[in-house]
PDB file of C-alpha atoms in Angstrom:
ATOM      1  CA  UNK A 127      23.100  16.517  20.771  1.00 48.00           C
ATOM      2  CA  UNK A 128      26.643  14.787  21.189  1.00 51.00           C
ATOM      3  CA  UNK A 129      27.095  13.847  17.674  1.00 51.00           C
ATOM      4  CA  UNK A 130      26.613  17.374  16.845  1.00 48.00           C
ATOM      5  CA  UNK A 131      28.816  19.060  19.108  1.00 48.00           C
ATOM      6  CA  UNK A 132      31.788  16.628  18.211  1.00 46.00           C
ATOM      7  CA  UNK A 133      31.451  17.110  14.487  1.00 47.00           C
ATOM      8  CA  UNK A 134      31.426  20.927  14.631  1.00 46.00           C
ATOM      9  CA  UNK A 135      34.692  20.731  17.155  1.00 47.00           C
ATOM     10  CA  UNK A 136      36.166  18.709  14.804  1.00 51.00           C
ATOM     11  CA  UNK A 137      35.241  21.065  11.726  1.00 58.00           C
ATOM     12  CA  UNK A 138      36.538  23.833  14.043  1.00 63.00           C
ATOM     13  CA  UNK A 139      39.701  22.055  14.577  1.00 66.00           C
ATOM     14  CA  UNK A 140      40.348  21.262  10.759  1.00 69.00           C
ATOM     15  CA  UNK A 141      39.614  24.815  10.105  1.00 73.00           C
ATOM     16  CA  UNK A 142      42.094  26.078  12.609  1.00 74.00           C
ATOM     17  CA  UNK A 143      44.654  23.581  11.282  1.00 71.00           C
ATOM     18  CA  UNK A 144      44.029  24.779   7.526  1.00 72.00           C
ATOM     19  CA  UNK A 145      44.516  28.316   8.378  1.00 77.00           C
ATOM     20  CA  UNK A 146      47.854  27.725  10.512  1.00 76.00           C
ATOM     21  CA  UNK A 147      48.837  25.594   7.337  1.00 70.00           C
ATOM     22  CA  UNK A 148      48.203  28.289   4.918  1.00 71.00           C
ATOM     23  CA  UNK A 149      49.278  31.516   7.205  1.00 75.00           C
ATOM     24  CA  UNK A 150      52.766  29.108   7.464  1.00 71.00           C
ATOM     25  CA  UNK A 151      53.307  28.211   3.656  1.00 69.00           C
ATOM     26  CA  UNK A 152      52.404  32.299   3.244  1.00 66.00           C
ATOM     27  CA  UNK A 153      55.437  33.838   5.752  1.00 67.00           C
ATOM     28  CA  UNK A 154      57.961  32.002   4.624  1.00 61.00           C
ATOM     29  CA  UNK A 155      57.504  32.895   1.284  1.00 59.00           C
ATOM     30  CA  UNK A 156      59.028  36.763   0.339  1.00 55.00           C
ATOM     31  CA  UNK A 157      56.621  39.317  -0.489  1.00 53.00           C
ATOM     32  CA  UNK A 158      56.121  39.715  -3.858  1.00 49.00           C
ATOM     33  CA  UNK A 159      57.384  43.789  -3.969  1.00 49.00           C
ATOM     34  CA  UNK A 160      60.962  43.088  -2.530  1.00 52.00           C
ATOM     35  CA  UNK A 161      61.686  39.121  -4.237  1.00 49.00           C
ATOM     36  CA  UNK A 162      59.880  39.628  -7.205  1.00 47.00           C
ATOM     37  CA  UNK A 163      62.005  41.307 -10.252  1.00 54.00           C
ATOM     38  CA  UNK A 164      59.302  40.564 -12.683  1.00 56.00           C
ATOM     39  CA  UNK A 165      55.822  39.325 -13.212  1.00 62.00           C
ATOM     40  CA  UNK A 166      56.833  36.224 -14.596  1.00 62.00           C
ATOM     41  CA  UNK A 167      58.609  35.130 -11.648  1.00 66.00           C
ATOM     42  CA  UNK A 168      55.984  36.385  -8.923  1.00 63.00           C
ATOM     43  CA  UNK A 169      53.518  34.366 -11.303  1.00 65.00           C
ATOM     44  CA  UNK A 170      55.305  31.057 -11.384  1.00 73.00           C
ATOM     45  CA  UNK A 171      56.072  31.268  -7.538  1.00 72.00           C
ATOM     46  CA  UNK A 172      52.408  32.054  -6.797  1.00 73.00           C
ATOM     47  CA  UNK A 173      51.310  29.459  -8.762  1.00 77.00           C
ATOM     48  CA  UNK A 174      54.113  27.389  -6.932  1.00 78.00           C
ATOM     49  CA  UNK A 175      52.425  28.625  -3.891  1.00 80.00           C
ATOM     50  CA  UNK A 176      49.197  27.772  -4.642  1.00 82.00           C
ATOM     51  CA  UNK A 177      49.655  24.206  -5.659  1.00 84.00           C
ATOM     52  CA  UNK A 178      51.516  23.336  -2.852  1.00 82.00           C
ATOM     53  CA  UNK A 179      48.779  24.848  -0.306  1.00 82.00           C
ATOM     54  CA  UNK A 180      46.455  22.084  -2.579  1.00 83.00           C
ATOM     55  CA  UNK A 181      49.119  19.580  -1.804  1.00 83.00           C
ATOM     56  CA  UNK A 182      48.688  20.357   1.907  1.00 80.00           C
ATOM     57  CA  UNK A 183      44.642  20.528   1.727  1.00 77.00           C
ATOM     58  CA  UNK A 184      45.006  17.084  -0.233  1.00 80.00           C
ATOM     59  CA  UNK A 185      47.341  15.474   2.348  1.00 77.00           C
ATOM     60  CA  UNK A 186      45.371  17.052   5.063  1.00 73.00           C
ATOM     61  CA  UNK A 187      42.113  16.034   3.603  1.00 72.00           C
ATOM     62  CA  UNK A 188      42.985  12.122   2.911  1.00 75.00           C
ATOM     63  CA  UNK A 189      43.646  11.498   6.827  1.00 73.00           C
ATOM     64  CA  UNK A 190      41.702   8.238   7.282  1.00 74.00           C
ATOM     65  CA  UNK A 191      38.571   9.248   9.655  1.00 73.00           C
ATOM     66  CA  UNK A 192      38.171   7.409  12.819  1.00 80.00           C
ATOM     67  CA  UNK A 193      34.820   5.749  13.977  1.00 83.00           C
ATOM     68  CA  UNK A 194      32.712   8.171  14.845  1.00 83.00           C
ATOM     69  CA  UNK A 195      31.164   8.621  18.193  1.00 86.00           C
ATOM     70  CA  UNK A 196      27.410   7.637  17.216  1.00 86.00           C
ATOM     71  CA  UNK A 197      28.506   4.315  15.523  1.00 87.00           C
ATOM     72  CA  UNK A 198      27.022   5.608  11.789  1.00 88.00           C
ATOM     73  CA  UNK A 199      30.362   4.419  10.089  1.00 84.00           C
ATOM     74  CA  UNK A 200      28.253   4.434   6.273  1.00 86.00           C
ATOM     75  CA  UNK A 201      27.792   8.621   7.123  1.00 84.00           C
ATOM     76  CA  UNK A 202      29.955  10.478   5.418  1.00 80.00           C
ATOM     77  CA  UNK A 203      31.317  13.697   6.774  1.00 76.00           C
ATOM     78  CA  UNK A 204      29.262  17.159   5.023  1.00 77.00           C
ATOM     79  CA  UNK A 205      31.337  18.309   2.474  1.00 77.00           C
ATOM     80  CA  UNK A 206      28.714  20.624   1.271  1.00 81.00           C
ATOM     81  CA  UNK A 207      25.944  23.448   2.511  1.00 83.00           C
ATOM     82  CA  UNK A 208      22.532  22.320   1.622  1.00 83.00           C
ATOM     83  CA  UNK A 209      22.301  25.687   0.205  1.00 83.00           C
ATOM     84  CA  UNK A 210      25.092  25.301  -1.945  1.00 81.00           C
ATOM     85  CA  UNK A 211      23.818  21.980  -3.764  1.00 80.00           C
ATOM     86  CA  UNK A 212      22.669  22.801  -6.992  1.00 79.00           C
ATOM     87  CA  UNK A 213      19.403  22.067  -8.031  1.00 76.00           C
ATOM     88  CA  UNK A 214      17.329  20.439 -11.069  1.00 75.00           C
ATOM     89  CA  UNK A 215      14.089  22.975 -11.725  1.00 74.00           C
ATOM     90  CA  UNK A 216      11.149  20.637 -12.361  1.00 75.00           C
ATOM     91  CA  UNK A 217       9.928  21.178 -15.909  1.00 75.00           C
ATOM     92  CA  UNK A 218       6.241  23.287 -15.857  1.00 79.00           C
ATOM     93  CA  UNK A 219       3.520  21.689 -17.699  1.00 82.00           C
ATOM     94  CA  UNK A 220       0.650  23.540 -19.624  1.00 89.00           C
ATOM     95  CA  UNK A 221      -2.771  24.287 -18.332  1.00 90.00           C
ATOM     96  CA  UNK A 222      -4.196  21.936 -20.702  1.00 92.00           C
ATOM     97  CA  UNK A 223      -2.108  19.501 -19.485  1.00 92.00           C
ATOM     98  CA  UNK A 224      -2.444  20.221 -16.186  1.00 92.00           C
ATOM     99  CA  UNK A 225      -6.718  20.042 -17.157  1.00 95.00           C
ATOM    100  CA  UNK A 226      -5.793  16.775 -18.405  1.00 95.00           C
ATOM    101  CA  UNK A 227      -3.852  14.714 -15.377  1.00 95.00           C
ATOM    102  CA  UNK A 228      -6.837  16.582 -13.447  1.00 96.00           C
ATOM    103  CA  UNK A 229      -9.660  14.519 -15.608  1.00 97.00           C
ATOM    104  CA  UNK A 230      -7.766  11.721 -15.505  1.00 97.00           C
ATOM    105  CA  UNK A 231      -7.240  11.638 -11.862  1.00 97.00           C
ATOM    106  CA  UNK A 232     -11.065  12.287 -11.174  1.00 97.00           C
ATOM    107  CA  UNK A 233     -12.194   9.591 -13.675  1.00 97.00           C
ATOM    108  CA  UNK A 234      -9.894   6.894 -11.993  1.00 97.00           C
ATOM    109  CA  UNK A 235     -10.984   7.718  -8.403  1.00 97.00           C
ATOM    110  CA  UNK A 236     -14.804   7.718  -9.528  1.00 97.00           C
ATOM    111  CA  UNK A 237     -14.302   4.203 -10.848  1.00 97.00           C
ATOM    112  CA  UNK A 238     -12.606   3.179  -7.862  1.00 97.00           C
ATOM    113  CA  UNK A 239     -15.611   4.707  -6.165  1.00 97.00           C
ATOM    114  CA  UNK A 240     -17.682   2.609  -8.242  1.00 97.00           C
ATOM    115  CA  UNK A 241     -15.923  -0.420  -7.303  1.00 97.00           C
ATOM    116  CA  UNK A 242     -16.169   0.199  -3.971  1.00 97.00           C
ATOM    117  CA  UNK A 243     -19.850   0.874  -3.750  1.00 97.00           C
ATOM    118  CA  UNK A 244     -20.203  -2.622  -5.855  1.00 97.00           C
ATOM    119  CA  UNK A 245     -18.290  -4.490  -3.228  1.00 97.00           C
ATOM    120  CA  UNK A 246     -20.122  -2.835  -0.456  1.00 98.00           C
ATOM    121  CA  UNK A 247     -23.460  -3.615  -1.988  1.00 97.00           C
ATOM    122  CA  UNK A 248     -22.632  -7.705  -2.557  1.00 97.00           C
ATOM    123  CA  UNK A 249     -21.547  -7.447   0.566  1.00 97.00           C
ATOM    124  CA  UNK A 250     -24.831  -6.155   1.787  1.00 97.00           C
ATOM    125  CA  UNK A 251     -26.693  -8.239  -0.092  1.00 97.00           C
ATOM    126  CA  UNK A 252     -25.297 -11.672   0.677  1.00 98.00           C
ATOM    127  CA  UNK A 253     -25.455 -10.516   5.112  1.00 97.00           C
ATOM    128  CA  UNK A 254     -29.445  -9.829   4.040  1.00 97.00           C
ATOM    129  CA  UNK A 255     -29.860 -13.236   2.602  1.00 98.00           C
ATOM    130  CA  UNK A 256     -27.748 -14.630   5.427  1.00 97.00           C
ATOM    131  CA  UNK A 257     -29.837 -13.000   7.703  1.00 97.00           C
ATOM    132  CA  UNK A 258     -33.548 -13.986   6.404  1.00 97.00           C
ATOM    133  CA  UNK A 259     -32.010 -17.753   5.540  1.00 97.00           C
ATOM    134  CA  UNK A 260     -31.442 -17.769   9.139  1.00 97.00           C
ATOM    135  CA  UNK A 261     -34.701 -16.742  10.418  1.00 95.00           C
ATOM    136  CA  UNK A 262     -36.448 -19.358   7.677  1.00 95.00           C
ATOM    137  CA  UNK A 263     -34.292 -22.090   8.954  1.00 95.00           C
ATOM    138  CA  UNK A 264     -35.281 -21.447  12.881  1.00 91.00           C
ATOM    139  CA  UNK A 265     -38.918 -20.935  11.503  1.00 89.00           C
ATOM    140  CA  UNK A 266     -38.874 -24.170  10.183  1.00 91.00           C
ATOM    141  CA  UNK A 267     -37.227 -25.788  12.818  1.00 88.00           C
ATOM    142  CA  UNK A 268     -40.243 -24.244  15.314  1.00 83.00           C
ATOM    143  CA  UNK A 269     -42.181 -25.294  13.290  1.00 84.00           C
ATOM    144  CA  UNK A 270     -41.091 -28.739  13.122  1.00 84.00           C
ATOM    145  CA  UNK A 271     -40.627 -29.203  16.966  1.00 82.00           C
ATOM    146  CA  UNK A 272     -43.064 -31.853  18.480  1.00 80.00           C
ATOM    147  CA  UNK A 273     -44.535 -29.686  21.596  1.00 80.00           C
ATOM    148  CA  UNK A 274     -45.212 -31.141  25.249  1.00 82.00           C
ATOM    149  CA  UNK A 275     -46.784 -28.258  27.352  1.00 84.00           C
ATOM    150  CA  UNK A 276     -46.136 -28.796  30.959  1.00 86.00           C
ATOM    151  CA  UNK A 277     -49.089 -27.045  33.218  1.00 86.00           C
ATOM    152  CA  UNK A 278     -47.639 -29.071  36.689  1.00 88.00           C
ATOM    153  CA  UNK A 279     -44.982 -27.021  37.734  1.00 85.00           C
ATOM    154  CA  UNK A 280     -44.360 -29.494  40.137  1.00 91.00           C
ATOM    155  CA  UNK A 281     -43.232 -31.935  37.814  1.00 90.00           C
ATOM    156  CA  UNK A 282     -40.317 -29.311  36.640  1.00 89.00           C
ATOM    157  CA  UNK A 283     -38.869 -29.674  40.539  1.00 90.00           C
ATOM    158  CA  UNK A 284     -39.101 -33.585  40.056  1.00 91.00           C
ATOM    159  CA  UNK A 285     -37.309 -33.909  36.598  1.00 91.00           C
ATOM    160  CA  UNK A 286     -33.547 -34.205  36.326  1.00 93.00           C
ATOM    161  CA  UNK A 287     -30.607 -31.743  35.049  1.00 93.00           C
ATOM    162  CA  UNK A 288     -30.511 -33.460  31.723  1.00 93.00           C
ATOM    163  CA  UNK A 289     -34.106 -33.283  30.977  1.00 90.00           C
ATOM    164  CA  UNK A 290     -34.217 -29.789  32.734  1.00 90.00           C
ATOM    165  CA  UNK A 291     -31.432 -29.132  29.757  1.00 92.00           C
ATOM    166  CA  UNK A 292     -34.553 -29.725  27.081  1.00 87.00           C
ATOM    167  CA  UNK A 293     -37.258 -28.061  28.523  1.00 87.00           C
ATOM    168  CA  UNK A 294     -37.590 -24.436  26.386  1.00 85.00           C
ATOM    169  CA  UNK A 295     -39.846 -21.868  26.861  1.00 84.00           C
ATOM    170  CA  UNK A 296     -41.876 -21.225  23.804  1.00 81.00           C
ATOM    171  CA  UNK A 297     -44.892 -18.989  22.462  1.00 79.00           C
ATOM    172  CA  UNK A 298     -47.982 -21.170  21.559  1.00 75.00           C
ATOM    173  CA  UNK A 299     -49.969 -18.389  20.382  1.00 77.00           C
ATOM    174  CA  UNK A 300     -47.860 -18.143  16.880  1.00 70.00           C
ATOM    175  CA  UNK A 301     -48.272 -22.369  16.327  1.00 65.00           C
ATOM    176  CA  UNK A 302     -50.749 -23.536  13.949  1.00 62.00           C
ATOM    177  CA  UNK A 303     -53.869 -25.798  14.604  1.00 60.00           C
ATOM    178  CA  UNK A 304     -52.173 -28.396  12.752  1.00 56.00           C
ATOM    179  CA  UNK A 305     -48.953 -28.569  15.395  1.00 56.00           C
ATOM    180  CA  UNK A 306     -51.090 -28.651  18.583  1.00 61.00           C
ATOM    181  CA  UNK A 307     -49.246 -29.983  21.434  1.00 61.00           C
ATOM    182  CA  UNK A 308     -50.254 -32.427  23.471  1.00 63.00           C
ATOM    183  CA  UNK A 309     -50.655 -31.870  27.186  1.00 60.00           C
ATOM    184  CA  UNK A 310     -48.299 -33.434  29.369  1.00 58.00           C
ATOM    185  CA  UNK A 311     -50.956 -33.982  32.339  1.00 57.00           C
ATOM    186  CA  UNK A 312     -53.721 -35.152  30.477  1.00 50.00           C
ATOM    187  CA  UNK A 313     -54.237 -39.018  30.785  1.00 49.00           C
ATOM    188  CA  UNK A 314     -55.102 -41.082  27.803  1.00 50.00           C
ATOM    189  CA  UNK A 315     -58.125 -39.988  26.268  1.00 42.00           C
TER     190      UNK A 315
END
């Protein structure tokens, strides 16, 4: 808001100063009905006129500008309307050209597509094998495992912390006959 409101006093200002500048250089000049005997004079001393209100505009124009008040010192000051800039109209293409940059467009983004849906898919793939590498390694490891059932629960209350650290629960029912455990209770047979 401040940074506005100083730029358009100052443009007010200027303006004001211009105008006094001008309405100055214009009085003390003679009109051109009583000084002028012919139009070759009132010619050269309008064109007298007029370069020295340029002179003034120049000299006025070329006063060094201060810092301004929002610290942008690499802004320069709007010399222009945005509506007065002149423009570059873009050059139209054909339909068929148009048609063109269209297939091309599509064809690129359905490889990409395609590239994507590749990635995804190894991607998929490799978490599958992962996954059933996983479950074959634990199978095997189950499988493996030398089994002590414990039917005293008594002896769980005697054992220590680090052996209570061992003991895992399992499910003898999936075991094969040739991994039966041993029971911890029975006495040697």
């Amino acid at each position: 808001m401040g940074k506005t409101k100083t730029r358009s006093v100052k443009s007010k200002s200027t303006d004001k100063l211009v105008e006094s500048l001008l309405t100055s250089i214009k009085s003390s000049i003679p009109s051109c009905e009583s000084a002028a005997k012919s139009t070759s004079e009132s010619v050269e001393k309008v064109e007298i006129n007029q370069s020295r209100i340029d002179e003034m505009k120049e000299k006025f124009h070329n006063i060094p500008r201060g810092k301004p008040k929002s610290g942008n010192v690499w802004k320069e000051t709007k010399v222009q309307r945005f509506s007065d800039f002149t423009r570059d109209h873009c050059v139209k293409s054909s339909w068929d050209e148009k048609m063109k940059e269209r297939k091309a467009r599509k064809a690129v983004k359905l490889i990409e597509k395609e590239m994507r849906d590749a990635k995804y898919k190894a991607k998929e793939d490799l978490r599958k094998r992962q996954e059933v590498n996983k479950q074959r390694r634990l199978e095997n490891e189950r499988r493996g495992e030398v089994v002590q059932i414990i039917k005293n629960p008594a002896k769980i209350k005697r054992m220590k912390k680090k052996q209570l650290r061992r003991i895992e629960k399992r499910d003898l029912s999936k075991l094969k006959p040739a991994n039966k455990p041993r029971t911890a209770d029975a006495g040697p047979s």
